Short mmCIF file of C-alpha atoms in Angstrom, two decimals:
data_model
loop_
_atom_site.label_atom_id
_atom_site.label_comp_id
_atom_site.label_asym_id
_atom_site.label_seq_id
_atom_site.Cartn_x
_atom_site.Cartn_y
_atom_site.Cartn_z
CA MET A 1 0.01 0.00 0.01
CA GLU A 2 2.73 2.38 0.84
CA ALA A 3 4.63 1.60 -2.35
CA LYS A 4 1.62 2.13 -4.30
CA ARG A 5 0.98 5.46 -2.72
CA PHE A 6 4.61 6.48 -3.25
CA VAL A 7 4.39 5.62 -7.07
CA TYR A 8 1.19 7.81 -7.23
CA SER A 9 2.62 10.45 -5.28
CA LEU A 10 4.48 13.65 -6.93
CA ILE A 11 7.80 12.88 -5.47
CA GLY A 12 7.47 9.27 -6.59
CA LYS A 13 6.55 10.07 -10.15
CA LEU A 14 9.53 12.71 -10.15
CA ILE A 15 12.02 10.16 -9.02
CA LEU A 16 10.73 7.46 -11.26
CA THR A 17 10.66 9.66 -14.22
CA ILE A 18 14.10 11.22 -13.65
CA SER A 19 15.65 8.04 -12.68
CA ALA A 20 14.06 6.15 -15.82
CA LEU A 21 15.51 8.98 -18.21
CA MET A 22 18.84 8.70 -16.15
CA VAL A 23 19.01 4.75 -16.69
CA ILE A 24 18.07 4.92 -20.39
CA GLY A 25 20.87 7.75 -21.05
CA SER A 26 23.31 5.86 -19.05
CA ILE A 27 22.73 2.56 -20.80
CA ILE A 28 22.81 4.25 -24.22
CA LEU A 29 25.94 6.27 -23.12
CA GLY A 30 27.55 3.15 -21.60
CA TYR A 31 26.72 1.25 -24.62
CA LEU A 32 28.44 3.61 -26.91
CA MET A 33 31.47 3.74 -24.62
CA TYR A 34 31.75 0.12 -24.41
CA ARG A 35 31.63 -0.22 -28.13
CA ASN A 36 34.03 2.59 -28.71
CA ARG A 37 36.50 1.32 -26.30
CA GLU A 38 36.09 -2.16 -27.89
CA ALA A 39 36.73 -0.91 -31.28
CA GLU A 40 39.70 0.99 -30.04
CA LEU A 41 41.19 -2.23 -28.28
CA ILE A 42 40.55 -4.09 -31.67
CA GLU A 43 42.34 -1.82 -33.72
CA HIS A 44 45.26 -1.63 -31.37
CA ARG A 45 45.44 -5.49 -31.24
CA VAL A 46 45.25 -5.56 -34.96
CA ASP A 47 48.07 -2.97 -35.29
CA SER A 48 49.87 -4.97 -32.70
CA GLY A 49 49.23 -8.17 -34.80
CA ILE A 50 50.49 -6.72 -38.00
CA SER A 51 53.58 -5.48 -36.20
CA PHE A 52 53.94 -9.02 -34.94
CA THR A 53 53.85 -10.84 -38.42
CA GLU A 54 56.38 -8.05 -39.71
CA GLN A 55 58.61 -9.06 -36.79
CA ILE A 56 58.15 -12.88 -37.93
CA LYS A 57 59.20 -11.88 -41.54
CA LYS A 58 62.25 -10.19 -39.97
CA SER A 59 63.07 -13.18 -37.84
CA THR A 60 62.86 -15.62 -40.74
CA ARG A 61 64.34 -13.36 -43.39
CA PHE A 62 68.02 -14.83 -42.71
CA GLY A 63 66.72 -18.41 -42.99
CA MET A 64 64.88 -17.74 -46.06
CA LEU A 65 67.72 -15.98 -47.86
CA HIS A 66 69.94 -18.95 -47.10
CA TYR A 67 67.20 -21.45 -47.48
CA ASP A 68 67.91 -22.92 -44.20
CA VAL A 69 64.82 -24.74 -43.70
CA ASN A 70 65.46 -25.96 -40.17
CA LEU A 71 66.24 -22.64 -39.00
CA ILE A 72 63.04 -20.96 -40.24
CA GLN A 73 60.95 -23.99 -38.81
CA ARG A 74 62.55 -23.63 -35.42
CA THR A 75 62.17 -19.86 -35.62
CA VAL A 76 58.46 -20.31 -36.49
CA GLU A 77 57.92 -22.96 -33.57
CA ASP A 78 59.69 -20.69 -31.12
CA ILE A 79 57.54 -17.66 -31.99
CA GLY A 80 54.36 -19.89 -32.36
CA SER A 81 54.97 -20.86 -28.54
CA SER A 82 54.59 -17.40 -27.30
CA LYS A 83 51.70 -16.73 -25.15
CA GLY A 84 48.53 -15.46 -26.85
CA VAL A 85 49.89 -16.92 -30.34
CA ASN A 86 47.64 -19.72 -31.53
CA LYS A 87 49.50 -20.77 -34.65
CA ILE A 88 51.80 -19.55 -37.32
CA ASN A 89 51.94 -20.75 -41.06
CA ILE A 90 53.87 -19.89 -43.91
CA PHE A 91 52.63 -20.67 -47.44
CA ASP A 92 54.53 -20.83 -50.48
CA ALA A 93 53.21 -19.41 -53.90
CA LYS A 94 51.37 -22.54 -54.71
CA GLY A 95 49.28 -22.39 -51.52
CA LYS A 96 51.16 -25.21 -49.51
CA ILE A 97 52.01 -24.85 -45.81
CA ALA A 98 55.85 -24.79 -45.84
CA TYR A 99 56.34 -23.98 -42.32
CA SER A 100 54.21 -24.02 -39.16
CA SER A 101 54.13 -23.87 -35.71
CA ARG A 102 51.96 -26.97 -35.77
CA LYS A 103 54.08 -29.74 -37.69
CA GLU A 104 51.13 -31.69 -38.56
CA GLU A 105 49.88 -29.08 -40.84
CA ILE A 106 53.03 -28.65 -42.82
CA GLY A 107 52.43 -29.83 -46.47
CA THR A 108 48.77 -28.88 -46.49
CA VAL A 109 47.62 -27.23 -49.58
CA LEU A 110 45.14 -24.67 -49.53
CA SER A 111 42.52 -23.98 -52.33
CA LEU A 112 41.83 -20.49 -53.74
CA ASP A 113 38.62 -20.44 -51.98
CA SER A 114 39.76 -21.03 -48.40
CA TYR A 115 39.76 -18.39 -45.79
CA VAL A 116 43.32 -17.78 -46.33
CA CYS A 117 43.53 -17.40 -49.93
CA ILE A 118 40.26 -15.37 -50.44
CA PRO A 119 41.38 -12.04 -48.68
CA CYS A 120 44.31 -11.93 -51.32
CA HIS A 121 42.90 -13.49 -54.44
CA ALA A 122 39.30 -12.29 -54.24
CA GLY A 123 38.19 -14.99 -56.71
CA VAL A 124 40.86 -14.28 -59.18
CA SER A 125 44.03 -15.92 -60.14
CA LYS A 126 46.20 -12.68 -59.36
CA PRO A 127 47.15 -12.27 -55.66
CA LYS A 128 46.89 -9.00 -53.81
CA THR A 129 49.97 -7.67 -52.32
CA THR A 130 48.59 -6.09 -48.95
CA GLN A 131 47.90 -7.51 -45.63
CA SER A 132 44.52 -8.46 -44.46
CA TRP A 133 42.74 -9.48 -41.15
CA SER A 134 39.57 -11.10 -39.92
CA ILE A 135 38.25 -11.98 -36.51
CA SER A 136 36.69 -15.43 -35.70
CA ARG A 137 35.73 -17.25 -32.60
CA ASP A 138 37.33 -20.38 -31.17
CA LYS A 139 35.50 -23.34 -29.56
CA GLU A 140 35.35 -21.56 -26.24
CA GLY A 141 33.75 -18.30 -27.69
CA TYR A 142 36.72 -16.44 -27.51
CA ARG A 143 37.78 -14.10 -30.50
CA VAL A 144 40.82 -14.98 -32.50
CA LEU A 145 42.41 -12.50 -34.80
CA ASN A 146 43.67 -14.02 -38.05
CA ILE A 147 46.28 -11.90 -39.84
CA ILE A 148 47.55 -12.73 -43.47
CA GLN A 149 50.70 -10.97 -44.45
CA PRO A 150 52.09 -11.45 -47.95
CA ILE A 151 55.62 -12.39 -48.47
CA HIS A 152 57.00 -9.85 -51.27
CA ASN A 153 59.53 -10.59 -53.68
CA GLU A 154 62.57 -8.47 -52.76
CA PRO A 155 65.62 -7.73 -54.75
CA THR A 156 67.59 -9.76 -52.31
CA CYS A 157 65.26 -12.66 -53.15
CA TYR A 158 65.21 -12.52 -57.02
CA SER A 159 68.91 -11.96 -57.11
CA ALA A 160 70.03 -14.62 -54.60
CA ALA A 161 71.81 -17.57 -55.93
CA CYS A 162 70.26 -20.12 -53.45
CA HIS A 163 66.65 -19.85 -54.64
CA ALA A 164 66.20 -17.15 -57.24
CA HIS A 165 62.85 -16.07 -58.44
CA PRO A 166 61.73 -14.26 -61.46
CA LYS A 167 61.87 -10.54 -60.95
CA ASP A 168 58.14 -10.08 -62.14
CA GLN A 169 56.88 -12.24 -59.50
CA LEU A 170 55.42 -10.03 -56.77
CA VAL A 171 54.36 -12.38 -53.85
CA LEU A 172 56.52 -15.41 -52.94
CA GLY A 173 54.16 -16.70 -50.42
CA LEU A 174 51.84 -15.80 -47.32
CA MET A 175 52.31 -15.68 -43.63
CA GLU A 176 49.32 -16.61 -41.57
CA ALA A 177 49.14 -15.61 -37.63
CA ASP A 178 46.32 -16.53 -35.41
CA LEU A 179 46.50 -14.44 -32.32
CA SER A 180 44.27 -15.18 -29.52
CA LEU A 181 41.84 -12.29 -28.13
CA THR A 182 41.12 -14.15 -25.19
CA TYR A 183 42.65 -11.68 -22.81
CA LEU A 184 41.23 -8.81 -24.80
CA ASP A 185 37.37 -10.41 -24.44
CA LYS A 186 38.08 -10.94 -20.82
CA GLY A 187 39.20 -7.35 -20.24
CA ILE A 188 36.33 -6.02 -22.32
CA ARG A 189 33.82 -8.14 -20.39
CA GLN A 190 35.38 -7.02 -17.18
CA GLN A 191 35.02 -3.43 -18.28
CA GLY A 192 31.24 -4.02 -19.08
CA LEU A 193 30.70 -5.33 -15.68
CA VAL A 194 32.51 -2.37 -14.05
CA LEU A 195 30.52 0.13 -16.41
CA ILE A 196 27.28 -1.94 -15.39
CA ALA A 197 28.29 -1.70 -11.77
CA TYR A 198 29.12 2.02 -12.15
CA ILE A 199 25.62 2.60 -13.97
CA VAL A 200 23.74 1.09 -10.98
CA SER A 201 25.79 2.96 -8.47
CA PHE A 202 25.31 6.00 -10.33
CA PHE A 203 21.50 5.35 -10.65
CA LEU A 204 21.13 4.60 -6.81
CA SER A 205 23.20 7.59 -5.78
CA ILE A 206 21.30 9.87 -8.11
CA SER A 207 18.00 8.39 -6.94
CA ILE A 208 19.09 8.82 -3.18
CA VAL A 209 20.25 12.52 -3.78
CA LEU A 210 17.09 13.11 -5.72
CA TYR A 211 14.82 11.60 -3.17
CA ILE A 212 16.52 13.93 -0.41
CA ILE A 213 16.32 16.86 -2.45
CA LEU A 214 12.75 16.42 -3.62
CA TRP A 215 11.64 15.50 -0.10
CA LYS A 216 13.04 18.55 1.38
CA PHE A 217 12.32 20.96 -1.31
CA VAL A 218 9.17 19.48 -2.80
CA HIS A 219 7.49 16.98 -0.70
CA THR A 220 7.80 18.84 2.75
CA PRO A 221 6.52 22.11 1.54
CA MET A 222 3.70 20.43 -0.27
CA SER A 223 2.79 18.41 3.02
CA ILE A 224 2.88 21.94 4.98
CA LEU A 225 0.83 23.55 2.22
CA SER A 226 -1.51 20.59 2.15
CA LYS A 227 -2.23 20.85 5.84
CA GLY A 228 -2.77 24.41 5.70
CA MET A 229 -5.44 23.86 3.13
CA LYS A 230 -7.13 21.25 5.17
CA ARG A 231 -7.15 23.88 8.18
CA VAL A 232 -8.66 26.43 5.87
CA ALA A 233 -11.22 24.09 4.80
CA SER A 234 -12.27 23.12 8.15
CA GLY A 235 -12.98 27.01 8.77
CA ASP A 236 -9.76 28.26 10.31
CA LEU A 237 -9.17 31.17 7.78
CA GLU A 238 -6.50 32.69 9.93
CA SER A 239 -4.12 29.65 9.36
CA THR A 240 -0.72 30.41 7.82
CA VAL A 241 2.10 28.40 6.56
CA ARG A 242 5.73 28.97 6.83
CA ILE A 243 8.03 28.02 4.17
CA ASP A 244 11.45 29.99 4.23
CA THR A 245 12.79 29.20 0.69
CA LYS A 246 13.06 31.99 -1.94
CA ASP A 247 11.85 29.45 -4.69
CA GLU A 248 8.50 28.84 -6.19
CA MET A 249 7.38 26.83 -3.02
CA GLY A 250 8.23 30.01 -0.90
CA GLU A 251 6.18 32.20 -3.47
CA LEU A 252 3.52 29.55 -3.31
CA ALA A 253 3.35 29.86 0.61
CA ASN A 254 3.38 33.73 0.50
CA ALA A 255 0.45 33.60 -1.96
CA PHE A 256 -1.56 30.85 0.31
CA ASN A 257 -0.84 33.28 3.25
CA ALA A 258 -2.27 36.37 1.40
CA MET A 259 -5.04 34.29 0.31
CA THR A 260 -6.06 33.23 3.94
CA THR A 261 -5.48 36.79 5.12
CA ASP A 262 -7.90 37.95 2.45
CA LEU A 263 -10.46 35.37 3.14
CA SER A 264 -10.27 36.14 6.91
CA LYS A 265 -10.72 39.84 6.08
CA ALA A 266 -13.54 39.03 3.81
CA LYS A 267 -15.19 36.86 6.47
CA LYS A 268 -14.89 39.50 8.99
CA GLU A 269 -16.48 42.06 6.68
CA LEU A 270 -19.28 39.64 5.88
CA VAL A 271 -19.89 39.22 9.72
CA GLU A 272 -19.79 43.07 10.19
CA TRP A 273 -22.04 43.60 7.05
CA GLY A 274 -24.48 40.83 8.51
CA ASN A 275 -24.64 42.53 11.93
CA THR A 276 -25.03 45.81 10.25
CA LEU A 277 -27.68 44.29 7.93
CA GLU A 278 -29.40 43.01 11.11
CA LYS A 279 -29.25 46.50 12.66
CA LYS A 280 -30.21 47.91 9.60
CA VAL A 281 -33.45 45.52 9.30
CA GLY A 282 -34.06 46.33 12.99
CA GLU A 283 -34.19 49.88 12.18
CA LYS A 284 -36.28 49.71 9.32
CA THR A 285 -38.61 47.33 11.43
CA GLU A 286 -38.91 50.21 13.97
CA GLU A 287 -39.53 52.74 11.24
CA ILE A 288 -42.32 50.37 9.90
CA LYS A 289 -43.95 49.96 13.32
CA LYS A 290 -43.76 53.85 13.63
CA ALA A 291 -45.27 54.39 10.28
CA HIS A 292 -47.80 51.93 11.25
CA ALA A 293 -48.42 53.66 14.48
CA GLN A 294 -48.66 57.10 12.44
CA LEU A 295 -51.17 55.40 9.94
CA ILE A 296 -53.37 54.15 12.74
CA HIS A 297 -52.86 57.78 14.32
CA SER A 298 -53.95 59.37 10.82
CA ALA A 299 -56.96 56.88 10.71
CA LYS A 300 -57.90 58.02 14.07
CA LEU A 301 -57.55 61.68 13.18
CA ALA A 302 -59.57 61.01 10.01
CA SER A 303 -62.37 59.23 11.99
CA LEU A 304 -62.46 62.01 14.51
CA GLY A 305 -62.56 64.70 11.45
CA ARG A 306 -65.50 62.91 10.18
CA MET A 307 -67.10 62.69 13.63
CA ALA A 308 -66.39 66.34 14.34
CA ALA A 309 -67.85 67.53 11.27
CA GLY A 310 -70.91 65.37 11.88
CA VAL A 311 -71.68 66.39 15.40
CA ALA A 312 -70.35 70.00 15.34
CA HIS A 313 -73.36 71.50 13.71
CA GLU A 314 -75.74 69.48 15.99
CA ILE A 315 -74.19 70.62 19.22
CA ASN A 316 -73.21 74.44 18.15
CA SER A 317 -77.06 75.28 17.64
CA PRO A 318 -78.13 74.28 21.25
CA LEU A 319 -75.11 75.71 22.76
CA THR A 320 -75.85 79.03 21.02
CA GLY A 321 -79.38 78.98 22.38
CA ILE A 322 -78.25 78.31 25.94
CA VAL A 323 -75.84 81.12 25.87
CA THR A 324 -78.29 83.55 24.31
CA PHE A 325 -81.07 82.62 26.94
CA GLY A 326 -78.54 82.61 29.62
CA HIS A 327 -77.50 86.35 28.82
CA LEU A 328 -81.32 87.20 28.80
CA LEU A 329 -81.79 85.50 32.36
CA LEU A 330 -78.94 87.51 33.64
CA LYS A 331 -80.94 90.85 33.30
CA LYS A 332 -83.78 89.18 35.56
CA PHE A 333 -81.40 88.65 38.36
CA PRO A 334 -79.58 91.33 40.64
CA GLU A 335 -75.80 91.54 40.76
CA GLY A 336 -74.25 89.25 43.59
CA SER A 337 -77.66 86.89 43.91
CA GLU A 338 -76.91 83.29 44.14
CA ASP A 339 -79.19 82.76 41.05
CA ARG A 340 -77.22 85.14 38.72
CA GLU A 341 -73.92 83.23 39.73
CA ASP A 342 -75.46 79.85 38.78
CA ILE A 343 -76.54 81.35 35.48
CA GLU A 344 -73.08 82.82 34.80
CA VAL A 345 -71.70 79.25 35.49
CA VAL A 346 -73.98 77.74 32.92
CA ILE A 347 -73.12 80.53 30.40
CA GLU A 348 -69.43 79.93 31.15
CA GLN A 349 -69.55 76.34 30.58
CA ALA A 350 -71.47 76.66 27.27
CA ASN A 351 -68.90 78.85 26.06
CA ARG A 352 -66.39 76.47 26.89
CA CYS A 353 -68.35 73.77 25.10
CA SER A 354 -68.32 76.01 22.04
CA SER A 355 -64.75 76.55 22.21
CA ILE A 356 -64.26 72.86 22.10
CA ILE A 357 -66.50 72.74 19.23
CA LYS A 358 -64.52 75.37 17.31
CA GLY A 359 -61.35 73.41 17.98
CA LEU A 360 -62.81 70.31 16.61
CA LEU A 361 -63.91 72.03 13.56
CA SER A 362 -60.47 73.63 13.08
CA PHE A 363 -59.01 70.35 13.42
CA ALA A 364 -61.38 68.39 11.00
CA ARG A 365 -62.05 71.03 8.48
CA ALA A 366 -59.54 71.88 5.66
CA THR A 367 -59.28 75.83 6.01
CA MET A 368 -57.72 77.68 3.02
CA VAL A 369 -54.08 78.28 3.90
CA ASP A 370 -52.26 81.39 2.33
CA LYS A 371 -48.57 80.63 2.10
CA GLY A 372 -45.83 82.97 1.30
CA PRO A 373 -42.37 84.04 2.88
CA VAL A 374 -42.55 84.34 6.51
CA ASN A 375 -39.89 85.49 8.94
CA VAL A 376 -40.03 83.06 11.76
CA ASN A 377 -38.30 85.31 14.13
CA ASP A 378 -40.96 87.98 13.70
CA VAL A 379 -43.92 85.66 14.19
CA LEU A 380 -42.08 84.34 17.39
CA LYS A 381 -41.62 87.73 18.63
CA SER A 382 -45.13 88.55 17.96
CA SER A 383 -46.25 85.21 19.77
CA LEU A 384 -44.13 86.12 22.87
CA ASN A 385 -45.37 89.84 23.16
CA MET A 386 -49.11 88.47 23.08
CA VAL A 387 -48.44 86.02 26.21
CA SER A 388 -45.84 88.23 28.03
CA ARG A 389 -48.51 90.33 29.88
CA LYS A 390 -50.61 87.39 31.00
CA VAL A 391 -50.76 86.53 34.62
CA ASP A 392 -49.47 83.16 33.88
CA PHE A 393 -46.12 84.42 32.72
CA PHE A 394 -45.24 86.85 35.55
CA ASN A 395 -42.72 84.38 37.14
CA ILE A 396 -41.60 82.94 33.93
CA THR A 397 -38.25 84.14 32.43
CA ILE A 398 -38.19 84.04 28.79
CA ASP A 399 -34.72 83.76 26.84
CA GLN A 400 -34.56 84.35 23.25
CA MET A 401 -31.68 83.06 21.34
CA LEU A 402 -32.69 83.76 17.76
CA ASP A 403 -30.54 83.45 14.62
CA GLU A 404 -31.31 86.85 13.09
CA SER A 405 -29.73 85.51 9.56
CA LEU A 406 -32.45 82.87 9.43
CA PRO A 407 -33.71 82.69 5.93
CA SER A 408 -37.70 83.06 5.36
CA VAL A 409 -39.91 79.72 5.41
CA LYS A 410 -42.87 79.35 3.07
CA ALA A 411 -45.94 79.32 5.59
CA ASP A 412 -49.17 80.93 6.61
CA ALA A 413 -48.25 83.25 9.32
CA SER A 414 -51.45 82.99 11.31
CA GLN A 415 -51.46 79.25 11.48
CA LEU A 416 -47.59 79.41 12.35
CA GLN A 417 -48.61 81.85 15.16
CA GLN A 418 -51.14 79.39 16.35
CA VAL A 419 -48.71 76.67 16.58
CA PHE A 420 -46.08 78.94 18.47
CA LEU A 421 -48.62 80.19 20.86
CA ASN A 422 -49.81 76.52 21.72
CA MET A 423 -45.99 75.73 22.36
CA ILE A 424 -45.48 78.57 24.50
CA LEU A 425 -48.73 78.17 26.73
CA ASN A 426 -47.84 74.49 27.01
CA ALA A 427 -44.50 75.24 28.62
CA ALA A 428 -46.14 77.78 31.08
CA ASP A 429 -48.41 75.16 32.07
CA ALA A 430 -45.65 72.51 32.27
CA MET A 431 -43.95 74.78 34.85
CA ASP A 432 -46.74 75.75 36.75
CA GLY A 433 -46.30 79.43 35.93
CA LYS A 434 -42.78 79.45 37.36
CA GLY A 435 -39.46 78.76 35.71
CA THR A 436 -37.62 79.59 32.33
CA LEU A 437 -38.50 79.30 28.79
CA THR A 438 -35.86 79.36 26.21
CA VAL A 439 -36.58 79.75 22.60
CA PHE A 440 -33.87 78.97 19.93
CA THR A 441 -34.10 79.60 16.11
CA ARG A 442 -31.46 78.13 13.79
CA LYS A 443 -30.87 76.70 10.44
CA VAL A 444 -30.47 72.73 10.27
CA SER A 445 -29.94 70.17 7.40
CA GLU A 446 -31.45 66.73 7.43
CA ASP A 447 -31.49 64.20 4.35
CA GLY A 448 -30.02 66.85 2.28
CA ARG A 449 -32.77 69.46 3.02
CA THR A 450 -32.35 72.61 4.78
CA PHE A 451 -34.79 73.57 7.53
CA ALA A 452 -35.67 76.36 10.01
CA GLU A 453 -35.72 75.01 13.24
CA VAL A 454 -37.64 76.53 16.41
CA GLU A 455 -37.01 74.99 19.76
CA PHE A 456 -38.96 75.60 23.02
CA THR A 457 -37.20 74.41 25.98
CA ASP A 458 -38.88 74.71 29.60
CA THR A 459 -37.75 73.77 33.19
CA GLY A 460 -40.79 72.13 33.89
CA HIS A 461 -41.63 68.42 35.29
CA GLY A 462 -41.10 66.80 32.03
CA ILE A 463 -42.95 63.91 30.24
CA SER A 464 -42.90 60.27 30.95
CA GLN A 465 -42.15 57.95 28.31
CA GLU A 466 -45.43 56.14 28.38
CA ASN A 467 -46.85 59.52 27.53
CA MET A 468 -44.35 60.42 24.68
CA ALA A 469 -46.20 58.34 22.17
CA LYS A 470 -49.55 59.92 22.87
CA LEU A 471 -48.83 63.69 23.03
CA PHE A 472 -49.87 64.32 19.44
CA GLU A 473 -53.46 62.12 19.76
CA PRO A 474 -56.67 64.13 19.84
CA PHE A 475 -57.97 64.77 23.22
CA PHE A 476 -54.87 63.28 25.05
CA THR A 477 -53.84 65.71 27.96
CA THR A 478 -51.80 65.59 31.04
CA LYS A 479 -53.46 68.77 32.42
CA PRO A 480 -56.16 68.79 35.10
CA VAL A 481 -59.70 68.58 34.12
CA GLY A 482 -61.04 71.83 32.98
CA LYS A 483 -57.74 73.09 32.12
CA GLY A 484 -56.97 71.53 28.56
CA THR A 485 -58.95 70.09 25.58
CA GLY A 486 -56.32 67.83 24.41
CA LEU A 487 -56.59 69.29 20.92
CA GLY A 488 -53.54 71.80 20.77
CA LEU A 489 -50.85 69.60 20.03
CA ALA A 490 -52.78 67.50 17.75
CA VAL A 491 -53.93 70.67 15.67
CA SER A 492 -50.34 71.83 15.78
CA HIS A 493 -48.83 68.63 14.56
CA GLY A 494 -51.57 68.71 11.65
CA ILE A 495 -50.54 72.38 10.74
CA VAL A 496 -46.81 71.67 10.70
CA GLN A 497 -47.29 68.65 8.59
CA GLU A 498 -49.40 70.43 6.32
CA HIS A 499 -46.56 72.97 5.95
CA GLY A 500 -44.11 69.99 4.85
CA GLY A 501 -42.29 70.19 8.12
CA LYS A 502 -42.12 67.92 11.31
CA ILE A 503 -42.55 68.48 15.17
CA PHE A 504 -40.86 66.20 17.70
CA VAL A 505 -40.22 66.28 21.27
CA LYS A 506 -37.44 65.27 23.70
CA SER A 507 -37.96 65.09 27.70
CA LYS A 508 -36.62 64.03 30.89
CA VAL A 509 -38.82 63.71 33.96
CA GLY A 510 -37.98 66.28 36.55
CA GLU A 511 -35.62 68.23 34.18
CA GLY A 512 -38.02 69.68 31.38
CA THR A 513 -39.12 69.38 27.66
CA SER A 514 -37.91 70.58 24.48
CA PHE A 515 -40.45 70.77 21.52
CA PHE A 516 -38.85 71.11 17.93
CA VAL A 517 -40.65 72.69 15.08
CA ARG A 518 -38.85 72.15 11.74
CA LEU A 519 -40.22 73.99 8.49
CA PRO A 520 -38.79 74.04 5.03
CA LEU A 521 -37.24 77.24 3.81
CA TYR A 522 -38.85 79.47 1.12
CA GLU A 523 -37.33 78.90 -2.26
CA GLY A 524 -39.26 81.30 -4.04
#
């Protein structure tokens, strides 16, 4: 299993591929070297063999010139007994062995088609005058170098008295020498074994070195990267790997670390985005809830408007009659009488009911509005002058923090004064006629639009959180019975909205309340 895993691994494939290429290359190179060395040795042995036959010719020259048969035969036998010499034959011109290191072959006559005659005659009657050689194998499989050297007719031969030859005879005979190449073959075989051993050693050495190099510079970094990828796959996006090399593996590790850093950053951004999205969804949900509450509030106002329009006329006529007859009755009773006081109470309460009816009609009816450029500071100063002489404001300090550079707003001055008076009177009631009312005007921006803002801040008892959501509902009031109708803020809210503005409140129980009225600037 481990061997199979190694074969299919990257390092195994690299080692096997490189080793196979090295083995094939080494075999080819070794074979070429082997053949080249063999050819060099054969060539050297042939040269030595030719020199050897020349030496035989020189050794037998004296005997041949004097036709000393015994001397020639003894010389041939002595030289033929040398190590590495299988046999030596000397042929005459007729192809008969005249002398031989093997006496039993003396007198043997060879035909022209024998292996000795063919190199010289080549199928013709005229012999060649150059030496030739060939290689064959003996019974044991070792090679034998056969050299055939022609014996030329020299002047000393055709002019000698002992055995003169014709001058035109070029070759007097042949000398054949069979030289054993046994030691050469053994040496070549040994060199082949040494070469094979070298190739095997080279293969093993290179394989070991390759394995160490690939293990250190390929397998180990790849294992580190693989473990790092597994950690990332399991969710550890902050995982990094450390490969301190300047090669491609180091660059790959740096790229991996950069990738995990980017992934970690992207994950954090996604988590933050998810949290932000959740927060945004919560905010939008709250806005939807507020819009829903405003819708319900608008529905209530619409229902109240329809109801007020329906009952106003029914109630207003009897009240007018009550007030009229009440004033008539007052004339029948003297000043200070108990009956007169009772009738005055009736008239007062009837007038109060009439005032409530008028407020309902103002709230329910869409009156004609004449909008134009209005200076908020002027309307505010006029409203403050109207209440400054009232008894309720004798113990109230009014601070005016007005922005004189405030641009005009597009509004109906009378309706704007109604809103401001309601804010001022409510502040006085909240302070029970004693405290400080601070009025601010300023320019503010919201959602890319610019508004004129008026702030009314009192030092009264404040508004509780449970009452904050009900402030602008009709007939809701925190004032004692008989002191407020609960329509002032509702009517003011409607006027401000109709002018394209908004009204909101901030309050802390025991510290006071601030009402904010924002109106769009005049753009004519």
